[in-house]
mmCIF file of C-alpha atoms in Angstrom:
data_model
loop_
_atom_site.group_PDB
_atom_site.id
_atom_site.type_symbol
_atom_site.label_atom_id
_atom_site.label_comp_id
_atom_site.label_asym_id
_atom_site.label_seq_id
_atom_site.Cartn_x
_atom_site.Cartn_y
_atom_site.Cartn_z
ATOM 1 C CA MET A 1 -94.675 -114.074 17.998
ATOM 2 C CA ASN A 2 -96.708 -110.956 18.860
ATOM 3 C CA SER A 3 -93.526 -108.927 19.428
ATOM 4 C CA ILE A 4 -92.208 -109.489 15.898
ATOM 5 C CA ARG A 5 -92.395 -106.309 13.828
ATOM 6 C CA ASN A 6 -90.631 -106.630 10.486
ATOM 7 C CA ILE A 7 -89.588 -109.785 8.641
ATOM 8 C CA TYR A 8 -86.537 -109.365 6.438
ATOM 9 C CA CYS A 9 -85.207 -112.203 4.287
ATOM 10 C CA VAL A 10 -81.833 -112.545 2.585
ATOM 11 C CA GLY A 11 -81.944 -114.168 -0.828
ATOM 12 C CA ARG A 12 -79.159 -116.124 -2.528
ATOM 13 C CA ASN A 13 -76.826 -115.980 0.482
ATOM 14 C CA TYR A 14 -75.328 -119.421 -0.188
ATOM 15 C CA VAL A 15 -73.510 -119.871 -3.511
ATOM 16 C CA LEU A 16 -74.596 -123.470 -4.069
ATOM 17 C CA HIS A 17 -78.246 -122.547 -3.515
ATOM 18 C CA ALA A 18 -78.047 -119.719 -6.040
ATOM 19 C CA GLN A 19 -76.443 -122.103 -8.495
ATOM 20 C CA GLU A 20 -78.999 -124.880 -7.988
ATOM 21 C CA LEU A 21 -81.738 -122.467 -9.112
ATOM 22 C CA ASN A 22 -79.578 -121.010 -11.901
ATOM 23 C CA ASN A 23 -79.600 -117.596 -10.253
ATOM 24 C CA GLU A 24 -76.877 -114.985 -10.467
ATOM 25 C CA VAL A 25 -74.713 -114.847 -7.352
ATOM 26 C CA PRO A 26 -75.208 -111.363 -5.826
ATOM 27 C CA SER A 27 -72.349 -108.958 -5.134
ATOM 28 C CA THR A 28 -74.249 -107.207 -2.316
ATOM 29 C CA PRO A 29 -76.930 -108.543 0.067
ATOM 30 C CA PHE A 30 -80.210 -109.210 -1.708
ATOM 31 C CA LEU A 31 -83.219 -108.626 0.567
ATOM 32 C CA PHE A 32 -86.964 -108.964 0.426
ATOM 33 C CA SER A 33 -89.647 -108.923 3.125
ATOM 34 C CA LYS A 34 -92.686 -110.874 4.238
ATOM 35 C CA PRO A 35 -95.806 -109.605 6.022
ATOM 36 C CA THR A 36 -96.262 -110.636 9.640
ATOM 37 C CA HIS A 37 -99.396 -112.548 8.572
ATOM 38 C CA ALA A 38 -96.977 -115.029 6.990
ATOM 39 C CA LEU A 39 -95.624 -116.083 10.415
ATOM 40 C CA ILE A 40 -96.566 -119.387 12.002
ATOM 41 C CA LEU A 41 -94.912 -121.381 14.785
ATOM 42 C CA ALA A 42 -93.412 -124.820 14.168
ATOM 43 C CA ASP A 43 -94.723 -126.406 17.342
ATOM 44 C CA GLY A 44 -95.911 -129.795 16.093
ATOM 45 C CA ARG A 45 -99.062 -128.502 14.440
ATOM 46 C CA ASP A 46 -100.362 -129.017 10.921
ATOM 47 C CA ILE A 47 -99.463 -126.046 8.706
ATOM 48 C CA MET A 48 -101.673 -125.295 5.733
ATOM 49 C CA LEU A 49 -99.992 -124.334 2.458
ATOM 50 C CA PRO A 50 -101.522 -123.495 -0.943
ATOM 51 C CA GLY A 51 -101.799 -126.602 -3.083
ATOM 52 C CA ASN A 52 -103.303 -125.055 -6.196
ATOM 53 C CA GLN A 53 -100.624 -122.539 -7.232
ATOM 54 C CA GLY A 54 -97.917 -124.855 -8.493
ATOM 55 C CA SER A 55 -94.892 -126.155 -6.632
ATOM 56 C CA VAL A 56 -94.279 -125.061 -3.027
ATOM 57 C CA HIS A 57 -90.593 -125.214 -2.069
ATOM 58 C CA TYR A 58 -89.069 -125.383 1.411
ATOM 59 C CA GLU A 59 -86.049 -123.198 2.254
ATOM 60 C CA ALA A 60 -84.616 -123.712 5.758
ATOM 61 C CA GLU A 61 -82.787 -120.783 7.335
ATOM 62 C CA LEU A 62 -81.105 -119.459 10.460
ATOM 63 C CA VAL A 63 -83.222 -116.618 11.864
ATOM 64 C CA ILE A 64 -81.928 -113.851 14.134
ATOM 65 C CA GLN A 65 -84.054 -111.527 16.246
ATOM 66 C CA ILE A 66 -83.034 -107.921 16.813
ATOM 67 C CA ALA A 67 -83.229 -106.994 20.512
ATOM 68 C CA LYS A 68 -82.682 -103.233 20.376
ATOM 69 C CA ASP A 69 -82.632 -100.325 17.982
ATOM 70 C CA TYR A 70 -79.507 -100.424 15.862
ATOM 71 C CA LYS A 71 -76.890 -97.693 15.920
ATOM 72 C CA PRO A 72 -73.938 -97.564 13.519
ATOM 73 C CA GLY A 73 -70.952 -99.479 14.823
ATOM 74 C CA MET A 74 -72.948 -102.007 16.824
ATOM 75 C CA LYS A 75 -71.716 -105.598 16.586
ATOM 76 C CA VAL A 76 -73.914 -108.661 16.095
ATOM 77 C CA GLU A 77 -73.792 -109.571 19.778
ATOM 78 C CA ASP A 78 -74.852 -106.016 20.691
ATOM 79 C CA VAL A 79 -78.192 -106.294 18.908
ATOM 80 C CA VAL A 80 -78.982 -110.035 18.711
ATOM 81 C CA GLU A 81 -80.028 -111.877 21.871
ATOM 82 C CA HIS A 82 -82.104 -114.713 20.403
ATOM 83 C CA MET A 83 -82.164 -116.897 17.313
ATOM 84 C CA SER A 84 -84.348 -119.590 15.848
ATOM 85 C CA LEU A 85 -84.666 -121.628 12.695
ATOM 86 C CA GLY A 86 -87.275 -121.039 10.040
ATOM 87 C CA ILE A 87 -88.559 -121.988 6.623
ATOM 88 C CA ASP A 88 -89.102 -119.466 3.868
ATOM 89 C CA PHE A 89 -91.800 -121.272 1.873
ATOM 90 C CA THR A 90 -91.874 -120.192 -1.764
ATOM 91 C CA LEU A 91 -94.394 -120.666 -4.548
ATOM 92 C CA ARG A 92 -91.706 -121.544 -7.070
ATOM 93 C CA ASP A 93 -93.831 -121.522 -10.232
ATOM 94 C CA VAL A 94 -95.384 -118.207 -9.235
ATOM 95 C CA GLN A 95 -91.934 -116.789 -8.492
ATOM 96 C CA SER A 96 -90.633 -117.881 -11.897
ATOM 97 C CA GLU A 97 -93.449 -116.039 -13.646
ATOM 98 C CA LEU A 98 -92.892 -112.924 -11.541
ATOM 99 C CA LYS A 99 -89.185 -112.969 -12.413
ATOM 100 C CA LYS A 100 -89.998 -113.151 -16.133
ATOM 101 C CA LYS A 101 -92.207 -110.082 -15.777
ATOM 102 C CA GLY A 102 -89.709 -108.203 -13.636
ATOM 103 C CA GLN A 103 -92.255 -107.940 -10.828
ATOM 104 C CA PRO A 104 -91.773 -108.141 -7.033
ATOM 105 C CA TRP A 105 -91.815 -111.567 -5.383
ATOM 106 C CA LEU A 106 -94.462 -110.841 -2.747
ATOM 107 C CA LEU A 107 -97.108 -113.145 -4.245
ATOM 108 C CA ALA A 108 -94.605 -116.003 -4.179
ATOM 109 C CA LYS A 109 -93.130 -115.264 -0.751
ATOM 110 C CA GLY A 110 -95.746 -113.520 1.383
ATOM 111 C CA PHE A 111 -98.738 -115.850 1.513
ATOM 112 C CA PRO A 112 -100.170 -116.966 4.895
ATOM 113 C CA ASN A 113 -97.927 -119.502 6.691
ATOM 114 C CA SER A 114 -95.006 -118.861 4.347
ATOM 115 C CA ALA A 115 -92.742 -117.824 7.236
ATOM 116 C CA VAL A 116 -92.461 -120.809 9.556
ATOM 117 C CA ILE A 117 -90.420 -120.225 12.689
ATOM 118 C CA THR A 118 -89.312 -122.362 15.624
ATOM 119 C CA LYS A 119 -89.097 -121.339 19.250
ATOM 120 C CA PHE A 120 -86.383 -118.794 20.001
ATOM 121 C CA VAL A 121 -83.249 -119.787 21.914
ATOM 122 C CA ASP A 122 -80.383 -117.726 23.273
ATOM 123 C CA PHE A 123 -78.027 -116.518 20.557
ATOM 124 C CA PRO A 124 -74.712 -118.293 21.223
ATOM 125 C CA GLY A 125 -72.527 -115.737 19.461
ATOM 126 C CA VAL A 126 -71.028 -115.490 16.008
ATOM 127 C CA GLU A 127 -68.138 -117.858 16.663
ATOM 128 C CA GLN A 128 -70.334 -120.582 18.154
ATOM 129 C CA CYS A 129 -72.694 -120.313 15.189
ATOM 130 C CA ARG A 130 -69.752 -121.064 12.926
ATOM 131 C CA LYS A 131 -69.154 -124.256 14.885
ATOM 132 C CA THR A 132 -72.790 -125.415 14.719
ATOM 133 C CA ASP A 133 -74.664 -126.759 11.709
ATOM 134 C CA PHE A 134 -78.388 -126.389 11.184
ATOM 135 C CA SER A 135 -80.424 -128.852 9.182
ATOM 136 C CA LEU A 136 -83.871 -129.642 7.846
ATOM 137 C CA LEU A 137 -85.337 -133.130 8.043
ATOM 138 C CA ARG A 138 -88.142 -134.080 5.674
ATOM 139 C CA ASN A 139 -89.910 -137.252 6.744
ATOM 140 C CA GLY A 140 -86.844 -138.156 8.791
ATOM 141 C CA GLN A 141 -84.351 -137.623 5.954
ATOM 142 C CA LYS A 142 -81.864 -134.746 6.029
ATOM 143 C CA VAL A 143 -82.499 -132.596 2.951
ATOM 144 C CA GLN A 144 -80.660 -129.399 3.879
ATOM 145 C CA LEU A 145 -77.508 -128.735 5.890
ATOM 146 C CA GLY A 146 -76.200 -125.234 6.520
ATOM 147 C CA ASN A 147 -73.544 -123.340 8.433
ATOM 148 C CA THR A 148 -72.920 -119.606 8.684
ATOM 149 C CA ASN A 149 -69.358 -120.214 7.462
ATOM 150 C CA ASP A 150 -70.821 -120.812 4.014
ATOM 151 C CA MET A 151 -72.751 -117.543 3.799
ATOM 152 C CA LEU A 152 -71.794 -115.078 1.088
ATOM 153 C CA PHE A 153 -72.606 -112.239 3.497
ATOM 154 C CA ASP A 154 -72.011 -112.811 7.198
ATOM 155 C CA LEU A 155 -74.329 -111.769 9.995
ATOM 156 C CA GLN A 156 -72.535 -108.473 10.577
ATOM 157 C CA THR A 157 -72.788 -107.514 6.918
ATOM 158 C CA ILE A 158 -76.469 -108.465 6.820
ATOM 159 C CA ILE A 159 -77.300 -106.389 9.901
ATOM 160 C CA ASP A 160 -75.324 -103.344 8.732
ATOM 161 C CA PHE A 161 -76.827 -103.473 5.230
ATOM 162 C CA THR A 162 -80.385 -103.943 6.474
ATOM 163 C CA ALA A 163 -80.061 -101.118 8.986
ATOM 164 C CA LEU A 164 -78.623 -98.749 6.386
ATOM 165 C CA HIS A 165 -81.262 -99.351 3.729
ATOM 166 C CA PHE A 166 -84.411 -100.186 5.718
ATOM 167 C CA GLY A 167 -83.759 -99.588 9.403
ATOM 168 C CA ILE A 168 -83.877 -102.287 12.058
ATOM 169 C CA GLY A 169 -85.019 -102.244 15.641
ATOM 170 C CA GLU A 170 -86.328 -104.263 18.540
ATOM 171 C CA GLY A 171 -88.591 -107.087 17.410
ATOM 172 C CA ASP A 172 -87.386 -107.327 13.828
ATOM 173 C CA ILE A 173 -86.289 -110.723 12.564
ATOM 174 C CA ILE A 174 -84.000 -111.623 9.685
ATOM 175 C CA TYR A 175 -84.073 -114.883 7.740
ATOM 176 C CA THR A 176 -80.408 -115.124 6.768
ATOM 177 C CA GLY A 177 -80.569 -117.308 3.657
ATOM 178 C CA THR A 178 -80.964 -120.954 2.741
ATOM 179 C CA PRO A 179 -78.301 -123.521 1.814
ATOM 180 C CA GLN A 180 -78.571 -125.875 -1.129
ATOM 181 C CA GLY A 181 -81.106 -128.707 -1.120
ATOM 182 C CA VAL A 182 -84.391 -126.828 -1.482
ATOM 183 C CA GLY A 183 -87.209 -128.801 -3.029
ATOM 184 C CA PRO A 184 -90.943 -129.280 -3.450
ATOM 185 C CA VAL A 185 -93.341 -130.058 -0.614
ATOM 186 C CA SER A 186 -95.705 -133.021 -0.811
ATOM 187 C CA ASP A 187 -98.955 -133.258 1.114
ATOM 188 C CA LYS A 188 -98.447 -134.470 4.698
ATOM 189 C CA ASP A 189 -94.657 -134.110 4.633
ATOM 190 C CA HIS A 190 -93.261 -133.888 8.155
ATOM 191 C CA PHE A 191 -90.481 -131.339 8.708
ATOM 192 C CA ALA A 192 -88.098 -130.932 11.641
ATOM 193 C CA LEU A 193 -85.675 -128.020 12.079
ATOM 194 C CA VAL A 194 -82.490 -128.980 13.903
ATOM 195 C CA TRP A 195 -79.775 -126.831 15.496
ATOM 196 C CA GLY A 196 -76.735 -129.028 16.103
ATOM 197 C CA GLU A 197 -78.418 -132.085 17.568
ATOM 198 C CA GLU A 198 -81.452 -130.265 19.027
ATOM 199 C CA VAL A 199 -84.812 -130.196 17.301
ATOM 200 C CA LEU A 200 -86.093 -126.638 17.734
ATOM 201 C CA GLY A 201 -89.413 -127.187 15.981
ATOM 202 C CA ASP A 202 -91.423 -129.504 13.770
ATOM 203 C CA PHE A 203 -94.691 -129.568 11.836
ATOM 204 C CA THR A 204 -96.656 -131.366 9.141
ATOM 205 C CA ALA A 205 -97.315 -129.577 5.856
ATOM 206 C CA ILE A 206 -100.843 -129.861 4.483
ATOM 207 C CA LEU A 207 -101.421 -128.785 0.891
ATOM 208 C CA ASN A 208 -104.941 -127.461 0.448
ATOM 209 C CA SER A 209 -106.847 -125.744 -2.322
ATOM 210 C CA TYR A 210 -107.300 -122.205 -0.933
#
């Protein structure tokens, strides 16, 4: 966790997710960032989330970690050695108001504990990722199911675009987008993030009044 530098997030990277929120489907990668203070590990702990700012939505995602400074022409396997799963928590009501005003999303996306992440595992390669689903269980029920095959912009496109416009290097992580099925969190919901059949991390969400 201490070695993570920048947190990039890809928005609307699954068509059905964009449609479920009535958002326009992007023609190029759509990125935003989170501060590192948003990071918290899904290691069975209770995770505190704001309960007094409207609806808090879960968005499960595949997360890749950049292992070295990027140079043009590098392939995914050249720069990614580890991956994990994560949740991009979003204050949905706050985000809706920010959209209406044409303002940045940081207040809705960057609050403490908004970037949940599991332990990192070895990156199996692009092709193996396409053969493996990831899922989110909420209180034992599968609420999201994703696969990189369904991404609008694949991992190579995401890396190239991010490097070109922002720069990427060792220690950066990228949340690669969430599939359909996002929804509101209730107090004491238990979440588990699953890669194939393996649970990579879990936690209980606690809505408080900070």
